[in-house]
XYZ file of C-alpha atoms in Angstrom:
757
model
C -0.012 -0.001 0.077
C 1.522 3.413 -1.015
C 1.827 6.292 1.384
C -0.948 8.363 -0.173
C -3.455 5.692 0.017
C -2.526 4.867 3.579
C -3.037 8.633 4.501
C -6.284 8.550 2.582
C -7.585 5.730 4.575
C -6.365 6.972 7.876
C -7.805 10.368 7.172
C -11.180 9.071 6.187
C -11.399 6.825 9.301
C -10.479 9.783 11.317
C -13.329 11.878 9.930
C -15.786 8.990 10.166
C -14.900 8.012 13.746
C -14.821 11.809 14.893
C -18.087 12.495 13.505
C -19.632 9.393 14.696
C -18.572 10.186 18.262
C -19.881 13.747 17.806
C -23.268 12.530 16.367
C -23.726 9.945 19.255
C -22.979 12.604 21.920
C -25.268 15.256 20.417
C -27.994 12.790 19.802
C -28.039 11.886 23.470
C -27.946 15.630 24.507
C -30.398 16.816 21.811
C -32.392 13.736 20.427
C -34.733 15.862 18.246
C -32.863 19.028 17.438
C -32.979 19.210 13.682
C -32.448 21.981 11.202
C -32.802 22.333 7.566
C -29.835 23.067 5.311
C -29.131 26.841 4.791
C -30.200 28.127 1.375
C -27.388 29.293 -0.751
C -28.236 32.226 -3.127
C -26.153 32.439 -6.272
C -26.280 34.741 -9.392
C -24.913 32.138 -11.856
C -27.711 33.335 -14.256
C -27.306 36.962 -13.507
C -30.419 36.630 -11.351
C -30.484 35.941 -7.630
C -31.688 32.356 -7.152
C -31.293 29.501 -4.720
C -28.635 27.125 -5.965
C -31.155 24.434 -5.827
C -33.340 26.141 -8.455
C -30.567 26.513 -11.031
C -30.431 23.695 -13.505
C -26.714 23.402 -14.006
C -23.715 22.056 -12.064
C -22.533 24.711 -9.586
C -20.174 24.585 -6.719
C -20.615 27.639 -4.281
C -18.441 28.366 -1.129
C -19.745 31.079 1.327
C -17.578 33.633 2.806
C -18.088 31.962 6.232
C -16.778 28.613 4.920
C -13.906 30.245 3.180
C -12.814 31.777 6.597
C -13.618 28.626 8.647
C -11.560 26.346 6.342
C -8.789 29.046 5.852
C -9.076 29.176 2.134
C -6.759 32.187 1.392
C -5.280 31.224 -1.976
C -6.116 29.574 -5.329
C -4.606 26.170 -4.475
C -6.801 26.038 -1.323
C -9.801 26.743 -3.409
C -9.105 23.994 -5.891
C -8.769 21.472 -2.958
C -12.187 22.422 -1.744
C -14.072 21.939 -5.130
C -13.693 18.497 -6.823
C -13.540 18.836 -10.646
C -11.490 21.935 -10.181
C -7.671 21.525 -10.626
C -4.974 24.237 -9.997
C -1.456 24.268 -11.161
C 1.287 26.807 -11.516
C 2.594 27.645 -14.927
C 6.220 27.883 -15.682
C 6.099 31.658 -14.981
C 4.068 31.235 -11.653
C 0.709 32.228 -13.090
C -2.201 30.010 -12.171
C -3.714 27.328 -14.433
C -7.356 26.408 -13.747
C -8.992 23.200 -15.229
C -12.454 22.232 -14.750
C -13.542 18.518 -15.529
C -10.295 18.126 -17.333
C -10.646 21.230 -19.473
C -7.832 23.647 -19.159
C -4.969 25.351 -20.996
C -1.324 24.648 -19.812
C 0.534 27.703 -21.221
C 2.754 30.244 -19.529
C 1.924 33.098 -22.004
C 0.813 36.062 -19.912
C -1.732 37.282 -22.615
C -3.553 33.990 -23.341
C -7.214 33.553 -22.550
C -7.897 30.645 -20.207
C -10.266 27.728 -20.833
C -11.894 28.559 -17.444
C -13.036 32.315 -17.447
C -12.621 34.275 -14.350
C -14.753 37.149 -12.851
C -15.069 39.477 -9.870
C -18.711 40.368 -9.448
C -19.433 39.488 -13.020
C -16.528 41.755 -14.319
C -14.120 39.739 -16.454
C -10.484 39.177 -15.240
C -9.277 38.141 -18.604
C -5.926 36.510 -17.619
C -5.418 34.146 -14.751
C -2.656 35.985 -13.124
C -4.937 38.746 -12.324
C -6.760 36.450 -9.784
C -3.648 36.038 -7.698
C -4.745 38.275 -4.795
C -8.620 38.578 -5.242
C -9.632 36.104 -2.520
C -10.407 38.397 0.500
C -13.582 39.932 1.971
C -15.648 37.585 -0.191
C -19.388 36.895 0.157
C -18.983 33.640 -1.724
C -17.185 31.967 -4.748
C -19.280 30.390 -7.544
C -17.757 27.716 -9.711
C -19.813 26.975 -12.952
C -18.942 23.825 -14.668
C -19.257 23.299 -18.478
C -18.925 25.571 -21.389
C -19.994 29.172 -20.676
C -20.732 32.202 -22.991
C -24.494 32.684 -22.939
C -24.413 34.838 -19.775
C -20.767 35.804 -18.970
C -18.567 38.251 -20.745
C -16.008 35.777 -22.032
C -16.398 32.586 -24.009
C -14.992 29.579 -22.323
C -14.940 25.733 -22.835
C -14.274 24.627 -19.348
C -16.459 26.777 -17.120
C -16.390 30.004 -15.111
C -15.091 31.133 -11.657
C -16.932 34.114 -10.135
C -15.615 35.771 -6.943
C -18.307 37.854 -5.237
C -17.192 40.525 -2.899
C -19.020 41.597 0.200
C -21.021 44.638 -0.435
C -21.643 47.854 1.618
C -24.067 47.426 4.374
C -27.012 49.462 5.696
C -25.564 49.451 9.196
C -22.102 50.328 10.394
C -19.782 47.308 10.579
C -16.108 46.707 11.069
C -13.929 43.811 11.682
C -10.590 42.124 11.357
C -9.040 38.590 11.101
C -5.485 38.407 12.336
C -3.503 35.253 11.680
C -0.213 34.150 12.741
C 1.298 30.927 11.339
C 4.267 28.787 10.466
C 7.291 30.338 8.864
C 6.485 33.495 10.884
C 3.669 34.260 8.484
C 1.302 37.085 9.391
C -1.952 37.448 7.399
C -4.262 40.327 8.279
C -7.681 41.253 6.931
C -9.737 44.208 7.982
C -12.939 45.937 6.680
C -15.239 48.795 7.485
C -18.821 49.151 5.942
C -21.764 51.471 6.416
C -23.894 54.360 5.190
C -22.262 57.675 4.291
C -25.568 59.387 3.479
C -29.189 58.246 3.027
C -28.502 57.183 -0.459
C -24.713 56.239 -0.385
C -22.983 53.329 1.326
C -19.377 52.289 1.327
C -17.175 49.488 2.181
C -13.386 49.308 2.379
C -11.272 46.070 2.860
C -7.691 45.360 2.965
C -5.443 42.254 3.134
C -1.808 42.193 4.149
C 0.449 39.105 4.152
C 4.224 38.787 5.056
C 6.349 35.911 6.168
C 9.708 34.239 6.019
C 11.010 32.304 3.065
C 10.133 28.666 3.406
C 11.885 26.736 0.617
C 15.511 25.871 1.286
C 18.279 25.151 -1.161
C 19.755 21.722 -0.792
C 23.178 22.936 -1.895
C 23.798 26.291 -0.346
C 20.991 26.670 2.333
C 19.513 29.848 1.093
C 15.798 30.280 1.314
C 13.121 31.655 -0.907
C 9.152 31.544 -1.366
C 8.110 34.076 1.347
C 5.020 36.022 0.863
C 4.904 39.801 0.745
C 1.488 41.015 -0.566
C -0.982 43.787 -0.061
C -4.474 44.062 -1.475
C -7.238 46.653 -1.013
C -10.828 47.224 -2.285
C -13.189 50.148 -1.870
C -16.817 49.782 -2.906
C -19.250 52.791 -3.246
C -22.993 51.797 -3.615
C -25.121 54.787 -4.593
C -28.947 54.348 -4.788
C -30.685 57.663 -5.325
C -33.984 55.993 -6.178
C -35.677 52.701 -6.075
C -34.983 52.466 -9.863
C -31.253 53.335 -10.101
C -28.317 51.784 -8.360
C -24.729 52.517 -9.096
C -21.808 50.444 -7.760
C -18.109 51.702 -8.073
C -15.452 49.086 -7.297
C -11.804 50.413 -6.985
C -9.401 47.568 -6.209
C -5.671 47.056 -6.328
C -2.899 44.651 -5.154
C 0.842 44.372 -5.024
C 2.951 41.199 -4.715
C 6.620 41.414 -3.741
C 6.969 37.836 -2.607
C 9.981 35.790 -3.521
C 8.924 33.306 -6.077
C 8.497 29.663 -5.266
C 11.159 27.712 -7.067
C 10.781 24.528 -8.912
C 12.233 21.104 -7.930
C 14.761 19.238 -10.299
C 13.269 15.847 -11.454
C 15.506 14.733 -14.296
C 18.378 15.748 -16.587
C 17.550 15.073 -20.314
C 20.292 16.574 -22.331
C 19.285 18.103 -25.739
C 22.813 18.116 -27.011
C 25.805 15.605 -26.785
C 27.964 17.827 -24.659
C 29.006 17.404 -21.023
C 27.591 19.934 -18.333
C 28.489 20.536 -14.802
C 24.868 20.255 -13.979
C 24.291 16.722 -15.404
C 25.015 14.808 -12.197
C 22.894 16.976 -9.933
C 20.661 14.946 -7.504
C 16.884 14.952 -7.864
C 14.967 16.924 -5.396
C 13.771 15.218 -2.208
C 10.075 14.395 -1.982
C 9.620 17.208 0.430
C 7.443 20.395 -0.341
C 10.293 22.559 1.320
C 13.061 21.183 -0.822
C 14.443 23.053 -4.035
C 17.665 24.487 -5.331
C 18.491 27.725 -7.198
C 21.251 29.727 -8.379
C 22.757 32.412 -6.179
C 23.847 34.376 -9.247
C 20.233 35.139 -10.285
C 18.524 37.834 -8.265
C 15.224 36.126 -7.452
C 12.403 38.576 -6.868
C 8.833 39.560 -7.797
C 7.290 42.969 -8.193
C 3.767 42.596 -9.526
C 0.876 45.126 -9.454
C -2.795 45.126 -10.322
C -5.233 48.121 -10.543
C -8.829 47.929 -11.437
C -11.806 50.319 -11.715
C -15.269 48.782 -12.353
C -18.593 50.580 -12.621
C -21.974 48.852 -12.540
C -25.213 50.664 -13.248
C -28.686 49.112 -12.947
C -31.771 51.102 -13.899
C -35.188 49.617 -13.697
C -38.060 50.949 -15.734
C -41.699 49.976 -15.926
C -41.275 47.874 -12.765
C -40.357 45.085 -15.003
C -37.269 45.858 -17.192
C -33.726 46.353 -15.893
C -30.893 47.843 -17.971
C -27.475 46.925 -16.787
C -24.011 48.426 -17.793
C -20.710 46.992 -16.506
C -17.567 48.975 -17.351
C -14.126 47.879 -16.350
C -10.492 49.006 -16.853
C -7.442 47.097 -15.673
C -3.778 47.833 -15.443
C -1.360 45.065 -14.597
C 2.395 45.110 -14.413
C 4.858 42.266 -13.830
C 8.466 42.172 -12.983
C 10.025 38.862 -11.746
C 13.198 36.768 -11.885
C 13.453 33.087 -11.002
C 14.952 29.695 -11.842
C 13.476 27.172 -14.251
C 15.832 24.408 -13.659
C 15.712 23.747 -9.892
C 19.419 23.600 -9.788
C 22.257 25.621 -8.147
C 23.714 25.695 -11.686
C 22.409 27.954 -14.329
C 21.068 25.505 -16.859
C 18.059 27.856 -17.334
C 17.408 30.998 -15.216
C 15.093 33.875 -15.875
C 17.056 36.930 -15.120
C 14.069 39.292 -15.844
C 10.569 38.915 -17.266
C 8.494 42.019 -17.746
C 4.856 42.102 -18.530
C 2.432 44.952 -19.026
C -1.270 44.307 -19.530
C -4.208 46.811 -19.997
C -7.795 45.618 -20.420
C -10.980 47.462 -21.015
C -14.423 45.721 -21.117
C -17.949 47.080 -21.623
C -21.105 45.053 -21.301
C -24.692 46.113 -21.759
C -27.696 43.936 -21.161
C -31.369 44.213 -20.595
C -33.520 41.599 -18.839
C -37.141 41.443 -17.542
C -38.309 40.493 -14.088
C -37.331 37.088 -12.877
C -40.916 36.424 -11.540
C -42.267 36.326 -15.158
C -43.219 33.040 -16.771
C -41.171 34.027 -19.856
C -37.752 35.395 -18.788
C -35.411 36.866 -21.212
C -32.074 38.677 -21.304
C -30.444 40.422 -24.184
C -26.895 41.787 -24.193
C -23.779 42.863 -25.978
C -20.116 43.275 -24.813
C -16.876 44.547 -26.009
C -13.289 44.076 -24.786
C -9.889 45.182 -25.701
C -6.792 43.708 -24.121
C -3.104 44.583 -24.750
C -0.419 42.196 -23.371
C 3.327 42.929 -23.774
C 5.965 40.484 -22.575
C 9.711 40.728 -22.438
C 11.813 37.852 -20.979
C 15.597 37.551 -20.638
C 17.225 34.121 -19.985
C 20.575 32.940 -19.279
C 21.887 29.244 -19.497
C 25.606 28.981 -19.386
C 25.455 25.345 -17.885
C 23.007 24.130 -20.661
C 24.518 21.626 -23.082
C 23.938 23.987 -25.948
C 26.076 26.659 -24.203
C 28.795 24.141 -23.503
C 28.832 22.958 -27.085
C 29.136 26.516 -28.521
C 31.917 27.484 -26.066
C 29.671 29.797 -24.102
C 28.626 31.793 -27.139
C 25.023 30.790 -27.129
C 24.257 31.097 -23.425
C 21.701 33.857 -23.056
C 18.883 35.476 -25.049
C 15.552 37.295 -24.853
C 12.096 36.987 -26.161
C 9.340 39.527 -26.693
C 5.717 39.354 -27.596
C 3.231 42.156 -28.009
C -0.297 41.226 -28.520
C -3.462 43.173 -29.217
C -6.883 41.488 -28.789
C -10.283 42.714 -29.455
C -13.592 40.850 -28.887
C -17.131 41.646 -29.914
C -20.232 39.639 -28.811
C -24.031 39.721 -28.672
C -25.922 37.264 -26.658
C -29.492 36.261 -25.469
C -30.800 33.937 -22.846
C -34.359 32.717 -22.689
C -36.476 30.815 -20.256
C -40.103 29.837 -20.562
C -42.296 27.987 -18.028
C -44.285 25.753 -20.223
C -45.891 24.211 -17.187
C -45.856 24.754 -13.380
C -43.139 22.299 -13.068
C -41.376 22.443 -16.358
C -39.003 25.038 -17.955
C -37.442 25.207 -21.348
C -34.464 27.248 -21.668
C -31.879 28.325 -24.171
C -29.431 30.885 -25.481
C -27.169 31.931 -28.236
C -24.048 33.986 -28.512
C -22.145 35.295 -31.526
C -18.531 36.320 -31.008
C -15.879 37.894 -33.180
C -12.282 37.672 -31.823
C -9.386 39.556 -33.425
C -5.768 39.205 -32.389
C -2.495 40.702 -33.616
C 0.990 39.830 -32.563
C 4.646 41.049 -32.876
C 7.182 38.543 -31.470
C 10.659 37.371 -31.769
C 13.631 36.046 -29.994
C 16.330 38.882 -29.571
C 19.994 39.072 -29.048
C 21.509 39.852 -25.676
C 25.202 41.117 -25.590
C 25.889 39.806 -29.120
C 25.533 36.096 -28.015
C 22.512 34.952 -30.082
C 23.502 37.373 -32.943
C 27.135 36.220 -32.968
C 26.329 32.604 -32.929
C 23.695 32.457 -35.613
C 25.380 35.170 -37.608
C 28.443 32.877 -37.802
C 26.506 29.762 -38.283
C 24.154 30.880 -40.998
C 26.242 33.606 -42.443
C 23.561 36.117 -41.802
C 24.561 39.462 -40.225
C 22.394 40.249 -37.054
C 22.996 43.540 -35.343
C 23.502 43.374 -31.550
C 20.242 43.375 -29.685
C 18.224 42.646 -32.892
C 15.571 39.973 -33.507
C 17.071 36.616 -34.178
C 13.915 34.589 -35.128
C 14.312 33.218 -38.707
C 11.632 32.942 -41.330
C 11.403 30.151 -43.903
C 14.134 32.010 -45.924
C 16.381 31.969 -42.825
C 16.183 35.740 -42.488
C 15.948 37.166 -38.997
C 12.605 39.075 -38.682
C 10.272 40.505 -36.093
C 7.413 38.150 -36.687
C 3.910 39.867 -37.342
C 0.734 37.985 -37.710
C -3.019 38.108 -36.917
C -5.932 35.836 -36.440
C -9.629 36.653 -36.947
C -12.096 34.219 -35.730
C -15.858 34.015 -35.230
C -18.121 31.529 -33.498
C -21.638 30.977 -32.344
C -22.116 29.283 -28.957
C -25.487 28.166 -27.758
C -27.250 26.183 -25.110
C -30.665 24.481 -24.852
C -32.090 22.549 -21.887
C -35.034 21.520 -19.877
C -35.734 21.716 -16.154
C -38.239 19.726 -14.386
C -39.154 20.620 -10.816
C -41.957 18.275 -9.629
C -41.858 19.701 -6.192
C -40.011 22.279 -3.973
C -37.315 19.753 -2.984
C -36.224 18.346 -6.313
C -34.930 19.595 -9.589
C -33.985 17.456 -12.664
C -32.265 19.069 -15.711
C -30.921 18.225 -19.180
C -28.490 20.557 -20.909
C -26.748 20.599 -24.213
C -24.320 23.425 -24.615
C -21.534 24.427 -26.916
C -18.618 26.860 -26.029
C -15.510 28.181 -27.567
C -12.159 29.455 -26.473
C -10.457 31.936 -28.715
C -7.249 31.160 -30.688
C -3.816 32.021 -29.204
C -0.268 33.015 -30.194
C 2.419 31.567 -27.699
C 5.079 33.806 -26.072
C 8.246 31.739 -26.251
C 11.912 32.051 -27.221
C 11.396 31.025 -30.990
C 14.192 30.059 -33.258
C 11.908 29.981 -36.228
C 8.628 31.802 -37.162
C 6.978 28.335 -37.381
C 6.850 28.341 -33.629
C 4.600 31.425 -33.783
C 1.808 29.807 -35.865
C -1.241 30.238 -33.712
C -3.414 27.641 -32.180
C -6.910 27.997 -33.579
C -10.041 28.356 -31.462
C -11.214 25.254 -29.630
C -14.695 24.143 -29.086
C -16.553 21.871 -26.720
C -20.009 20.306 -27.001
C -21.475 19.281 -23.523
C -24.275 16.716 -23.032
C -25.217 16.863 -19.337
C -28.125 15.550 -17.093
C -28.340 16.099 -13.375
C -30.475 16.237 -10.334
C -30.676 18.400 -7.161
C -32.541 16.841 -4.252
C -33.445 18.004 -0.795
C -34.438 14.968 1.292
C -35.294 13.958 4.862
C -37.052 17.310 5.466
C -34.094 19.378 4.381
C -31.407 17.459 6.385
C -29.914 15.952 3.144
C -28.884 17.647 -0.080
C -27.748 15.428 -2.880
C -26.639 16.820 -6.278
C -25.619 14.468 -9.248
C -24.645 15.114 -12.690
C -23.291 12.946 -15.572
C -21.805 14.516 -18.799
C -20.059 13.843 -21.991
C -17.765 16.401 -23.766
C -17.091 16.367 -27.375
C -13.825 18.330 -27.455
C -12.406 19.624 -30.667
C -8.989 21.422 -31.340
C -7.948 21.350 -27.774
C -5.099 23.951 -27.495
C -1.831 22.397 -25.970
C 1.818 22.949 -25.905
C 3.455 20.453 -28.485
C 6.742 19.832 -30.432
C 7.611 20.901 -33.841
C 10.469 19.123 -35.964
C 12.397 21.783 -37.788
C 14.829 20.668 -40.447
C 17.387 23.299 -39.399
C 16.792 23.790 -35.607
C 15.560 20.394 -34.562
C 12.824 19.890 -32.089
C 11.068 23.132 -31.011
C 8.220 24.052 -28.706
C 4.894 25.237 -30.285
C 1.220 25.827 -29.272
C -0.883 23.519 -31.268
C -4.271 21.795 -31.489
C -5.576 18.322 -30.676
C -8.094 17.462 -33.412
C -10.457 15.230 -31.363
C -10.760 14.572 -27.603
C -13.585 13.492 -25.255
C -14.353 13.579 -21.599
C -16.850 11.316 -19.821
C -17.639 11.758 -16.279
C -20.126 12.041 -13.351
C -19.937 14.025 -10.155
C -21.850 13.987 -6.863
C -22.133 16.300 -4.053
C -23.882 15.284 -0.808
C -24.353 17.478 2.298
C -25.858 15.880 5.327
C -27.209 17.828 8.418
C -28.085 14.896 10.815
C -28.581 17.293 13.918
C -28.379 20.854 14.802
C -24.683 22.084 14.328
C -23.305 19.004 12.558
C -22.546 19.183 8.883
C -21.144 16.267 6.850
C -20.314 16.900 3.130
C -18.836 14.636 0.520
C -18.034 15.304 -3.040
C -16.735 13.094 -5.774
C -15.731 13.631 -9.498
C -14.857 10.851 -12.028
C -13.288 11.858 -15.323
C -12.397 9.636 -18.264
C -10.597 12.254 -20.465
C -8.967 10.784 -23.650
C -7.447 11.952 -26.816
C -9.391 10.523 -29.598
C -7.352 11.552 -32.678
C -3.742 13.136 -32.580
C -0.356 12.273 -33.974
C 2.481 14.360 -32.678
C 6.036 14.306 -31.375
C 6.842 13.438 -27.718
C 9.530 15.207 -25.650
C 12.264 12.913 -27.268
C 11.089 13.856 -30.812
C 9.587 10.460 -31.621
C 6.363 10.504 -33.686
C 3.637 8.785 -31.783
C -0.103 8.195 -32.077
C -1.744 9.499 -29.086
C -5.210 8.197 -29.678
C -6.611 6.514 -26.519
C -4.154 8.276 -24.154
C -5.292 10.344 -21.245
C -5.363 14.239 -21.537
C -2.706 15.949 -19.351
C -3.371 17.271 -15.966
C -6.655 15.275 -15.604
C -6.890 12.917 -12.565
C -9.505 10.289 -12.933
C -10.813 10.638 -9.380
C -11.214 13.742 -7.257
C -12.905 13.507 -3.838
C -13.374 15.502 -0.678
C -14.964 14.620 2.656
C -15.566 17.154 5.400
C -17.140 17.345 8.743
C -17.938 20.501 10.766
C -19.623 20.529 14.211
C -20.712 23.677 15.974
C -21.928 23.602 19.532
C -22.735 25.822 22.479
C -20.447 25.803 25.501
C -22.555 28.302 27.392
C -25.014 31.044 26.737
C -22.402 33.291 25.625
C -19.722 30.955 24.085
C -19.757 28.373 21.186
C -17.079 26.211 19.653
C -16.467 24.870 16.046
C -14.423 21.708 15.102
C -13.802 20.961 11.443
C -11.791 18.472 9.456
C -11.532 18.037 5.706
C -9.777 15.371 3.434
C -9.011 16.063 -0.320
C -7.956 13.373 -2.557
C -6.562 13.552 -6.238
C -5.662 10.376 -8.126
C -2.444 10.182 -10.323
C -2.249 12.114 -13.452
C 0.435 13.302 -15.933
C 1.607 16.618 -17.065
C 2.411 15.699 -20.703
C 1.008 13.649 -23.558
C 1.755 10.009 -23.465
C 2.019 9.541 -19.671
C 5.905 9.800 -19.689
C 7.478 8.665 -16.390
C 9.169 11.893 -15.647
C 6.032 13.892 -15.831
C 4.019 11.842 -13.342
C 1.943 13.761 -10.753
C 1.354 11.009 -8.136
C -1.919 10.623 -6.218
C -2.140 12.518 -3.068
C -4.331 13.190 -0.078
C -4.381 16.489 1.932
C -5.990 16.756 5.313
C -6.819 20.087 7.002
C -8.271 20.566 10.465
C -9.357 23.466 12.741
C -10.936 24.160 16.055
C -12.266 27.445 17.292
C -14.125 29.073 20.214
C -15.903 32.307 20.192
C -18.749 34.608 21.292
C -22.300 33.434 20.590
C -22.894 36.959 19.083
C -20.132 36.552 16.723
C -18.129 39.567 18.038
C -14.847 37.471 18.426
C -13.544 34.073 17.659
C -10.191 32.384 18.245
C -9.224 29.535 15.855
C -6.452 27.075 15.782
C -5.901 25.504 12.241
C -3.593 23.250 10.308
C -3.251 22.525 6.675
C -1.697 19.450 5.084
C -1.366 18.231 8.756
C 0.009 14.746 7.547
C 2.899 16.444 5.559
C 1.783 14.975 2.259
C 4.234 15.639 -0.717
C 2.542 16.336 -3.870
C 3.114 18.068 -7.263
C 0.888 20.486 -9.006
C 2.801 20.577 -12.421
C 5.802 19.175 -14.231
C 7.795 21.042 -16.914
C 10.466 20.387 -19.438
C 12.910 23.317 -20.258
C 16.004 22.597 -22.468
C 18.010 19.913 -20.600
C 15.968 19.748 -17.480
C 12.572 18.322 -16.209
C 11.312 20.193 -13.184
C 8.239 20.094 -10.845
C 6.219 22.524 -8.943
C 5.557 21.224 -5.383
C 2.299 21.627 -3.495
C 1.884 23.471 -0.201
C 3.985 22.507 2.795
C 2.315 21.820 6.179
C 1.238 24.981 7.787
C -0.568 25.742 11.068
C -1.399 28.842 12.973
C -3.779 30.809 15.017
C -6.478 33.294 13.823
C -8.251 35.940 15.855
C -11.515 37.377 14.530
C -13.043 40.572 15.838
C -16.287 42.100 14.744
C -18.058 45.228 15.719
């Protein structure tokens, strides 16, 4: 029996025995104290509805559960939502996948397969979500292709972060946390009315701590957090018909980057390197190695202004306008090789992104038998990237006598998107609703990109090798005529996404639904160090056709909620990093398309409230995600038929089990005990399930206990995450001569004091 399986069984037994004991004790003390499950209100369809009345698969986490379970970052969120996977890309930006649908690409300006929002406002690129998870009312995770209701098309789904809004009464509070590695995390907010028609809310988050990853060769440390985030909301309601919400938010991140772990040496050239006998990293989340010669740092910033205006006329029709402007800047330096040598180090990567979006929509009142929504949106995004790398210990540098040991790459992309959409629902009977929608999108993208010379290294080498003069600092990406150029290209695509479905609600406690939906994700240009312009050929848009059926049931007088869904995805032209065989430069990295793939799966989410204060929740997702048609090169350059192989980063089983018990100690004090277990089965980070790219199965166990005032004025919580010190990987990469892995969270524990006024 392997370690992860043993931990899984131990953890599940611990949850079961603890909750059985709690249940027995509580049953003796309160034999007939029962309480219906709390109703969760979501806005997945841009209308406020009970989650049990929405005929689609949704996971929703309330702000209280986010705080209780100490979910403070994106990896925490993925462990709490089966079907949602999180991984770091090579440049430390997040990669989200839902039900096996996601894009593994480090390009800053690439649209994700899972679209992201804050209060329905698009966050077009995943790195923009890095510090959004504070002072939240809830998080909604919508599974399956989206596009009918949200601002961006997506094939995998959508994640919507909903911030807490200004209140009618004055409120203020803080959460103060001290944890392992001398980590301090502080949240604070103040909210209330400024005038009879104007309310405001301000919230901040500050995190700081020691470096926690340690070099195995020289003992230096890295990975410490240093972030600040703030949000100001102004809610103006001059009349019953008009409301205006202004959201001003910003964050900065000056953490030291988490470094990768060395997995294997895979030389690309037959020359000896001082790095080739380096030991692989220990199976320890704290272990890494990195070069002292590279100044590892991060200096990222995000600023956003968003304005929402809702105007209701005729007591039935609401016109909504959502406007957003985002400015993001990135400056980082880090290792990509997980070694004390410099086989591949990023000495500086710079990124500048601006994003503007405008949505207009009009909808009738939700209490009508025929409900409709019409809308249009426009977005304009500009993403510039510039990355300098150095690799004197790589085999290509050794083989060229150190001449080819550094270089740079730049990519400037301009994107515009236009869309019109409609969503319709008709109650054809008291218990039967037919629904549908359609969206037309036009997506235009332009790019300028090249690899460029640094200090006459790239220019000198290729100028000598090919007999082509290249000025120092100039572009050194070659076209088909072997002329160095600044590559320029564009793609113009259009698509029509749609959805049709049927909801049957025979009574207040059950909902059955069938949905068929088609979604798209726009084509992309990769940002990479390209030797030839063939590497910049774009991946075309991908599409996904989803067939899905599900049920949402409230049973035992509201003590048990059970949700089920089965689905089949017909996935065409999936975008994925692959390999190109160039007759001059050999095997090169490209962003391509897989013609045919499919995903079959089912999921269940069961919440049981056997007695007052005790909540037991179990979730399970099963995925059979296969490539149906694709021939391509593996990492060694061999041509393979990948038909029948598993899609990367898609564990077959994802499960979680949690228990939470709240009970009174006295009239003025209560306590809370919680434990959760999250499991992910083995998967692979590349095509063909190569051994070096395996992400083994893992189980993470978290626990907490708290005591506080019955009026919620204060609470003191002890918590621990990954308490059994499970080692796991979130991703594996190949760069030049090395294979490296991104490790998951190390065990952490701490104490949190919550104060409310």
